Amino acid sequence: MERYYSYSHYLKELFGEKVFRVTVDAGFTCPNRDGTKGTGGCIYCYSGSDYDPEKRRRSVREQIAEGIERVRRRYGAEKFLVYFQAYTNTYAPPSQLKPIYDVIREFPEVVGLIVGTRPDCVPDETLELIASYSKDYLVWIEYGLESSHFKSLRWMNRGHGVSDFIDAVLRTRKFKGINICAHVILGLPTEDYDDMMETADFLAALRLDGVKIHPLHVIKNTELERIYLKERFPVLSLEDYVDLVVDFIERLPEKTVIQRITGEAPEDLLIAPSWCSHREKNRVINLIRKRFEERDTYQGARCRFKEAV
Ligand code: SF4
């Protein structure tokens, strides 16, 4: 029995088979880096959240074709979602975004579009464009929220407030067909246990369609590395993280798709904690699954906001 509603389970329900993501870097920048909102970016940002900065030298078309080929060879996959992941993938007028997103139409094996972005960078016209793909594709928008506490957003130099996120969610809902996912980070030194659980309750109250949960991890050549080396703030132990994730998911509605339960980086870039390396990913996931069993609990067990809106 699955103790939480995993992304793979959700996709299998929808498509009747395994569906794989192909991530692309469409060459966008970010308003939190180019001076519009800020210049330094979020303190943990490493090449806009893609560990392969070389990718952006290739066209979106080439990246999708190569990604499909690679995943097909490795897993025998037949269906794919294209995930515009790196930087802020709505940071251009809709007239420029459309030809970029439209590349997915050249690949009949693509069944979904995922757009990763900031909650302060989604005008209605852009949401209307993204929603238009829902006629033919599964469509998700992923908002970086990270925390429901402004003190933490300020510490991370996110350059937006919690209110921007609420506004983005409410406006996105006006455009039918877009599923909404939020990214969150556990283990911020600005937060205690109750703060983190408040973020879970906040997402539950908004009845988001999906959540991605990450542990705070320090990557080389980021502002976070500089702060960490200077202040040596404590990072989460694996043991604590495993329990926190279970507690967090218990507070989310049963129908929220849990798209991610950990975060990891290449070993040569990772400063701390050491269990956030690519190599440890499956171990972390298995420990979280095991902890659900040991505690005999499940997603929604402590959710206070179950009614559909
Ligand atoms: S919003 Fe994303 S791309 Fe922009 S600075 Fe933050 S992490 Fe980097």
Short mmCIF file of C-alpha atoms and ligand atoms in Angstrom, two decimals:
data_model
loop_
_atom_site.label_atom_id
_atom_site.label_comp_id
_atom_site.label_asym_id
_atom_site.label_seq_id
_atom_site.Cartn_x
_atom_site.Cartn_y
_atom_site.Cartn_z
CA MET A 1 0.00 0.00 0.00
CA GLU A 2 1.27 3.45 -0.88
CA ARG A 3 1.33 5.72 2.13
CA TYR A 4 1.42 8.88 0.06
CA TYR A 5 0.20 9.88 -3.38
CA SER A 6 3.39 9.70 -5.42
CA TYR A 7 3.95 11.31 -8.78
CA SER A 8 4.59 7.97 -10.46
CA HIS A 9 1.31 6.61 -9.09
CA TYR A 10 -0.57 9.70 -10.29
CA LEU A 11 0.94 9.47 -13.80
CA LYS A 12 0.19 5.78 -14.03
CA GLU A 13 -3.44 6.45 -13.08
CA LEU A 14 -3.67 9.10 -15.79
CA PHE A 15 -1.84 7.37 -18.61
CA GLY A 16 -1.96 3.71 -17.68
CA GLU A 17 1.80 3.38 -18.01
CA LYS A 18 5.01 4.91 -16.75
CA VAL A 19 5.64 8.44 -17.97
CA PHE A 20 9.05 10.07 -17.73
CA ARG A 21 10.18 13.66 -17.49
CA VAL A 22 12.62 15.26 -19.89
CA THR A 23 14.09 18.47 -18.47
CA VAL A 24 15.06 21.32 -20.73
CA ASP A 25 16.84 24.62 -20.29
CA ALA A 26 15.27 27.12 -22.67
CA GLY A 27 17.90 29.79 -22.03
CA PHE A 28 15.80 32.06 -19.82
CA THR A 29 17.26 34.23 -17.09
CA CYS A 30 15.54 35.33 -13.90
CA PRO A 31 14.22 38.67 -12.57
CA ASN A 32 15.96 37.91 -9.30
CA ARG A 33 19.31 37.82 -11.07
CA ASP A 34 19.13 40.39 -13.84
CA GLY A 35 18.37 43.37 -11.60
CA THR A 36 14.60 43.55 -12.11
CA LYS A 37 13.95 42.09 -8.64
CA GLY A 38 17.49 41.56 -7.48
CA THR A 39 20.95 40.72 -8.72
CA GLY A 40 22.31 38.00 -6.47
CA GLY A 41 19.48 35.53 -6.98
CA CYS A 42 18.21 33.17 -4.30
CA ILE A 43 21.09 32.29 -1.99
CA TYR A 44 20.99 28.60 -2.92
CA CYS A 45 20.65 29.11 -6.68
CA TYR A 46 23.10 27.16 -8.79
CA SER A 47 22.63 27.85 -12.51
CA GLY A 48 18.89 28.26 -12.06
CA SER A 49 18.45 24.78 -10.51
CA ASP A 50 19.93 22.78 -13.36
CA TYR A 51 23.23 21.03 -12.70
CA ASP A 52 24.05 20.83 -16.38
CA PRO A 53 24.67 24.42 -17.49
CA GLU A 54 26.06 23.13 -20.79
CA LYS A 55 22.56 22.07 -21.75
CA ARG A 56 21.55 25.63 -22.61
CA ARG A 57 23.99 25.69 -25.50
CA ARG A 58 21.69 23.30 -27.34
CA SER A 59 18.29 24.19 -28.75
CA VAL A 60 15.10 23.17 -26.94
CA ARG A 61 14.36 20.86 -29.87
CA GLU A 62 17.72 19.10 -29.53
CA GLN A 63 17.37 18.80 -25.76
CA ILE A 64 13.91 17.21 -26.05
CA ALA A 65 15.05 14.82 -28.78
CA GLU A 66 18.18 13.79 -26.84
CA GLY A 67 16.25 13.48 -23.57
CA ILE A 68 13.58 11.28 -25.10
CA GLU A 69 16.18 9.08 -26.76
CA ARG A 70 18.19 8.70 -23.54
CA VAL A 71 15.19 7.87 -21.34
CA ARG A 72 13.69 5.58 -23.97
CA ARG A 73 16.93 3.59 -24.22
CA ARG A 74 17.33 3.37 -20.45
CA TYR A 75 13.77 2.62 -19.34
CA GLY A 76 11.95 1.62 -22.51
CA ALA A 77 9.70 4.64 -21.98
CA GLU A 78 7.06 5.61 -24.54
CA LYS A 79 5.49 8.72 -23.04
CA PHE A 80 7.16 11.88 -21.82
CA LEU A 81 6.54 15.14 -20.05
CA VAL A 82 8.69 18.11 -21.03
CA TYR A 83 9.80 20.07 -17.98
CA PHE A 84 11.02 23.62 -18.54
CA GLN A 85 13.08 23.67 -15.38
CA ALA A 86 16.05 26.00 -15.37
CA TYR A 87 15.67 29.62 -14.30
CA THR A 88 12.31 31.39 -14.76
CA ASN A 89 10.44 29.82 -17.64
CA THR A 90 7.77 32.50 -17.96
CA TYR A 91 10.22 35.39 -18.09
CA ALA A 92 9.34 36.69 -21.58
CA PRO A 93 6.22 38.00 -23.30
CA PRO A 94 3.71 35.32 -24.36
CA SER A 95 4.59 35.98 -28.02
CA GLN A 96 8.14 34.78 -27.27
CA LEU A 97 7.11 31.98 -24.95
CA LYS A 98 4.70 30.37 -27.39
CA PRO A 99 7.23 29.27 -30.02
CA ILE A 100 9.42 27.86 -27.23
CA TYR A 101 6.64 25.83 -25.60
CA ASP A 102 5.29 24.90 -29.06
CA VAL A 103 8.39 22.78 -29.75
CA ILE A 104 6.73 20.02 -27.71
CA ARG A 105 4.15 19.70 -30.52
CA GLU A 106 6.87 18.31 -32.77
CA PHE A 107 7.14 15.22 -30.57
CA PRO A 108 4.10 12.92 -30.64
CA GLU A 109 5.41 10.96 -27.65
CA VAL A 110 5.18 14.07 -25.43
CA VAL A 111 1.99 14.06 -23.35
CA GLY A 112 2.62 16.87 -20.91
CA LEU A 113 4.06 20.33 -20.35
CA ILE A 114 5.57 21.44 -17.04
CA VAL A 115 6.63 25.04 -16.53
CA GLY A 116 8.81 25.98 -13.56
CA THR A 117 8.70 29.62 -12.53
CA ARG A 118 8.45 32.25 -9.79
CA PRO A 119 5.08 33.29 -8.38
CA ASP A 120 5.78 36.96 -9.18
CA CYS A 121 6.37 36.31 -12.88
CA VAL A 122 3.04 35.03 -14.21
CA PRO A 123 0.84 37.72 -15.77
CA ASP A 124 -2.64 36.60 -16.79
CA GLU A 125 -1.70 36.55 -20.50
CA THR A 126 1.06 34.05 -19.75
CA LEU A 127 -1.27 31.87 -17.69
CA GLU A 128 -3.78 31.99 -20.53
CA LEU A 129 -1.09 30.77 -22.93
CA ILE A 130 -0.02 27.94 -20.60
CA ALA A 131 -3.66 26.92 -20.04
CA SER A 132 -4.18 26.69 -23.82
CA TYR A 133 -1.91 23.61 -23.89
CA SER A 134 -4.28 21.74 -21.59
CA LYS A 135 -6.49 20.97 -24.61
CA ASP A 136 -3.83 18.56 -25.81
CA TYR A 137 -1.49 17.99 -22.86
CA LEU A 138 -1.31 17.43 -19.16
CA VAL A 139 -0.21 20.85 -17.87
CA TRP A 140 1.53 21.73 -14.61
CA ILE A 141 3.00 24.98 -13.38
CA GLU A 142 5.57 24.75 -10.60
CA TYR A 143 5.98 27.74 -8.32
CA GLY A 144 9.04 28.17 -6.17
CA LEU A 145 7.60 29.11 -2.79
CA GLU A 146 10.07 27.35 -0.48
CA SER A 147 8.40 28.60 2.72
CA SER A 148 5.19 30.27 3.84
CA HIS A 149 7.21 32.60 6.12
CA PHE A 150 8.40 35.95 4.89
CA LYS A 151 11.36 35.91 7.28
CA SER A 152 12.62 32.85 5.42
CA LEU A 153 11.91 34.25 1.95
CA ARG A 154 13.91 37.33 2.94
CA TRP A 155 16.77 35.21 4.31
CA MET A 156 16.88 33.27 1.02
CA ASN A 157 16.71 36.53 -0.97
CA ARG A 158 13.76 35.19 -2.91
CA GLY A 159 12.72 38.70 -3.92
CA HIS A 160 9.00 38.02 -3.52
CA GLY A 161 6.53 37.65 -0.69
CA VAL A 162 4.07 35.01 0.44
CA SER A 163 1.33 37.27 -0.94
CA ASP A 164 2.81 36.92 -4.46
CA PHE A 165 2.38 33.18 -4.17
CA ILE A 166 -1.23 33.42 -2.98
CA ASP A 167 -1.99 35.85 -5.80
CA ALA A 168 -0.35 33.53 -8.38
CA VAL A 169 -2.32 30.52 -7.13
CA LEU A 170 -5.64 32.36 -7.15
CA ARG A 171 -5.06 33.76 -10.64
CA THR A 172 -3.82 30.43 -11.99
CA ARG A 173 -7.06 28.84 -10.82
CA LYS A 174 -9.00 31.20 -13.10
CA PHE A 175 -7.45 29.42 -16.09
CA LYS A 176 -8.81 25.91 -16.29
CA GLY A 177 -6.47 23.06 -16.98
CA ILE A 178 -3.34 24.16 -15.12
CA ASN A 179 -2.30 21.98 -12.20
CA ILE A 180 -0.38 23.87 -9.53
CA CYS A 181 2.67 22.56 -7.69
CA ALA A 182 4.74 24.37 -5.04
CA HIS A 183 8.36 23.75 -4.12
CA VAL A 184 9.24 23.85 -0.42
CA ILE A 185 12.48 23.58 1.53
CA LEU A 186 12.72 21.96 4.96
CA GLY A 187 15.57 22.70 7.36
CA LEU A 188 15.99 26.42 6.84
CA PRO A 189 17.94 27.85 9.79
CA THR A 190 15.30 30.58 10.08
CA GLU A 191 12.61 28.02 10.97
CA ASP A 192 11.71 25.67 13.77
CA TYR A 193 9.49 22.60 13.60
CA ASP A 194 6.26 24.56 14.02
CA ASP A 195 7.23 26.96 11.21
CA MET A 196 7.73 24.05 8.81
CA MET A 197 4.44 22.44 9.77
CA GLU A 198 2.74 25.81 9.28
CA THR A 199 3.99 25.75 5.67
CA ALA A 200 2.39 22.31 5.25
CA ASP A 201 -0.90 23.63 6.67
CA PHE A 202 -0.64 26.68 4.43
CA LEU A 203 -0.32 24.50 1.31
CA ALA A 204 -3.11 22.23 2.54
CA ALA A 205 -5.41 25.20 3.08
CA LEU A 206 -4.77 26.28 -0.53
CA ARG A 207 -5.52 22.70 -1.75
CA LEU A 208 -2.58 22.69 -4.11
CA ASP A 209 -2.47 19.94 -6.71
CA GLY A 210 1.14 19.02 -6.05
CA VAL A 211 4.10 19.63 -3.75
CA LYS A 212 7.84 19.09 -4.12
CA ILE A 213 9.73 18.78 -0.84
CA HIS A 214 13.48 19.38 -0.58
CA PRO A 215 15.95 19.46 2.29
CA LEU A 216 18.09 22.59 2.46
CA HIS A 217 21.44 21.62 1.00
CA VAL A 218 24.50 23.72 0.40
CA ILE A 219 26.01 23.77 -3.08
CA LYS A 220 29.43 25.05 -4.04
CA ASN A 221 29.76 28.50 -5.56
CA THR A 222 26.52 29.84 -4.12
CA GLU A 223 25.85 32.60 -1.62
CA LEU A 224 24.52 29.89 0.67
CA GLU A 225 27.96 28.26 0.69
CA ARG A 226 29.53 31.54 1.79
CA ILE A 227 26.97 31.98 4.60
CA TYR A 228 27.30 28.36 5.66
CA LEU A 229 31.08 28.44 5.85
CA LYS A 230 30.93 31.66 7.86
CA GLU A 231 28.07 30.85 10.24
CA ARG A 232 28.15 27.05 10.29
CA PHE A 233 24.42 26.93 10.91
CA PRO A 234 23.16 23.40 11.59
CA VAL A 235 21.86 21.37 8.64
CA LEU A 236 19.34 18.58 9.05
CA SER A 237 20.43 15.07 9.89
CA LEU A 238 18.97 12.37 7.66
CA GLU A 239 17.11 10.95 10.66
CA ASP A 240 15.42 14.28 11.40
CA TYR A 241 14.63 14.92 7.74
CA VAL A 242 12.90 11.57 7.34
CA ASP A 243 10.58 12.31 10.27
CA LEU A 244 9.97 15.88 9.12
CA VAL A 245 8.90 14.73 5.65
CA VAL A 246 6.48 12.21 7.12
CA ASP A 247 5.06 14.88 9.46
CA PHE A 248 4.79 17.31 6.55
CA ILE A 249 2.98 14.86 4.26
CA GLU A 250 0.59 13.83 7.04
CA ARG A 251 -0.67 17.41 6.99
CA LEU A 252 -1.32 17.54 3.24
CA PRO A 253 -4.63 16.50 1.65
CA GLU A 254 -4.71 12.94 0.30
CA LYS A 255 -5.20 14.18 -3.26
CA THR A 256 -2.14 16.45 -3.35
CA VAL A 257 0.43 14.74 -5.58
CA ILE A 258 3.75 14.41 -3.79
CA GLN A 259 6.09 15.00 -6.67
CA ARG A 260 9.33 14.94 -4.72
CA ILE A 261 10.36 13.96 -1.22
CA THR A 262 14.04 14.79 -1.30
CA GLY A 263 16.59 16.87 -3.17
CA GLU A 264 20.07 15.98 -4.20
CA ALA A 265 23.16 17.31 -5.95
CA PRO A 266 26.23 15.88 -7.67
CA GLU A 267 28.84 14.87 -5.12
CA ASP A 268 31.49 17.21 -6.47
CA LEU A 269 29.20 20.20 -5.90
CA LEU A 270 27.67 19.26 -2.57
CA ILE A 271 28.97 20.87 0.63
CA ALA A 272 26.35 19.68 3.16
CA PRO A 273 24.59 17.62 4.31
CA SER A 274 26.41 14.66 2.81
CA TRP A 275 23.25 12.54 2.52
CA CYS A 276 21.93 14.95 -0.15
CA SER A 277 24.16 13.48 -2.86
CA HIS A 278 22.78 11.83 -6.01
CA ARG A 279 24.16 8.54 -4.74
CA GLU A 280 22.02 8.67 -1.58
CA LYS A 281 18.75 9.57 -3.25
CA ASN A 282 17.17 6.12 -3.31
CA ARG A 283 18.28 5.38 0.25
CA VAL A 284 16.61 8.58 1.48
CA ILE A 285 13.38 7.77 -0.39
CA ASN A 286 13.36 4.22 0.97
CA LEU A 287 13.91 5.44 4.53
CA ILE A 288 10.98 7.83 4.23
CA ARG A 289 8.75 5.03 2.91
CA LYS A 290 9.89 2.78 5.72
CA ARG A 291 9.18 5.48 8.31
CA PHE A 292 5.59 5.78 7.05
CA GLU A 293 5.23 2.05 7.66
CA GLU A 294 6.89 2.11 11.08
CA ARG A 295 4.63 4.91 12.20
CA ASP A 296 1.65 3.31 10.47
CA THR A 297 0.61 6.67 9.13
CA TYR A 298 -0.29 8.12 5.74
CA GLN A 299 -0.78 11.30 3.75
CA GLY A 300 -3.70 13.32 5.10
CA ALA A 301 -3.68 11.67 8.53
CA ARG A 302 -3.26 15.06 10.18
CA CYS A 303 -4.68 17.27 7.45
CA ARG A 304 -6.95 20.01 8.76
CA PHE A 305 -8.19 21.21 5.36
CA LYS A 306 -9.76 18.39 3.42
CA GLU A 307 -12.72 19.99 1.71
CA ALA A 308 -12.37 20.51 -2.03
CA VAL A 309 -12.68 24.10 -3.28
S1 SF4 B 1 14.06 32.19 -8.77
FE1 SF4 B 1 15.09 30.30 -9.48
S2 SF4 B 1 16.47 30.96 -11.12
FE2 SF4 B 1 15.83 32.81 -10.01
S3 SF4 B 1 17.48 33.15 -8.54
FE3 SF4 B 1 15.89 31.95 -7.49
S4 SF4 B 1 16.44 29.77 -7.76
FE4 SF4 B 1 17.65 31.01 -9.24
#
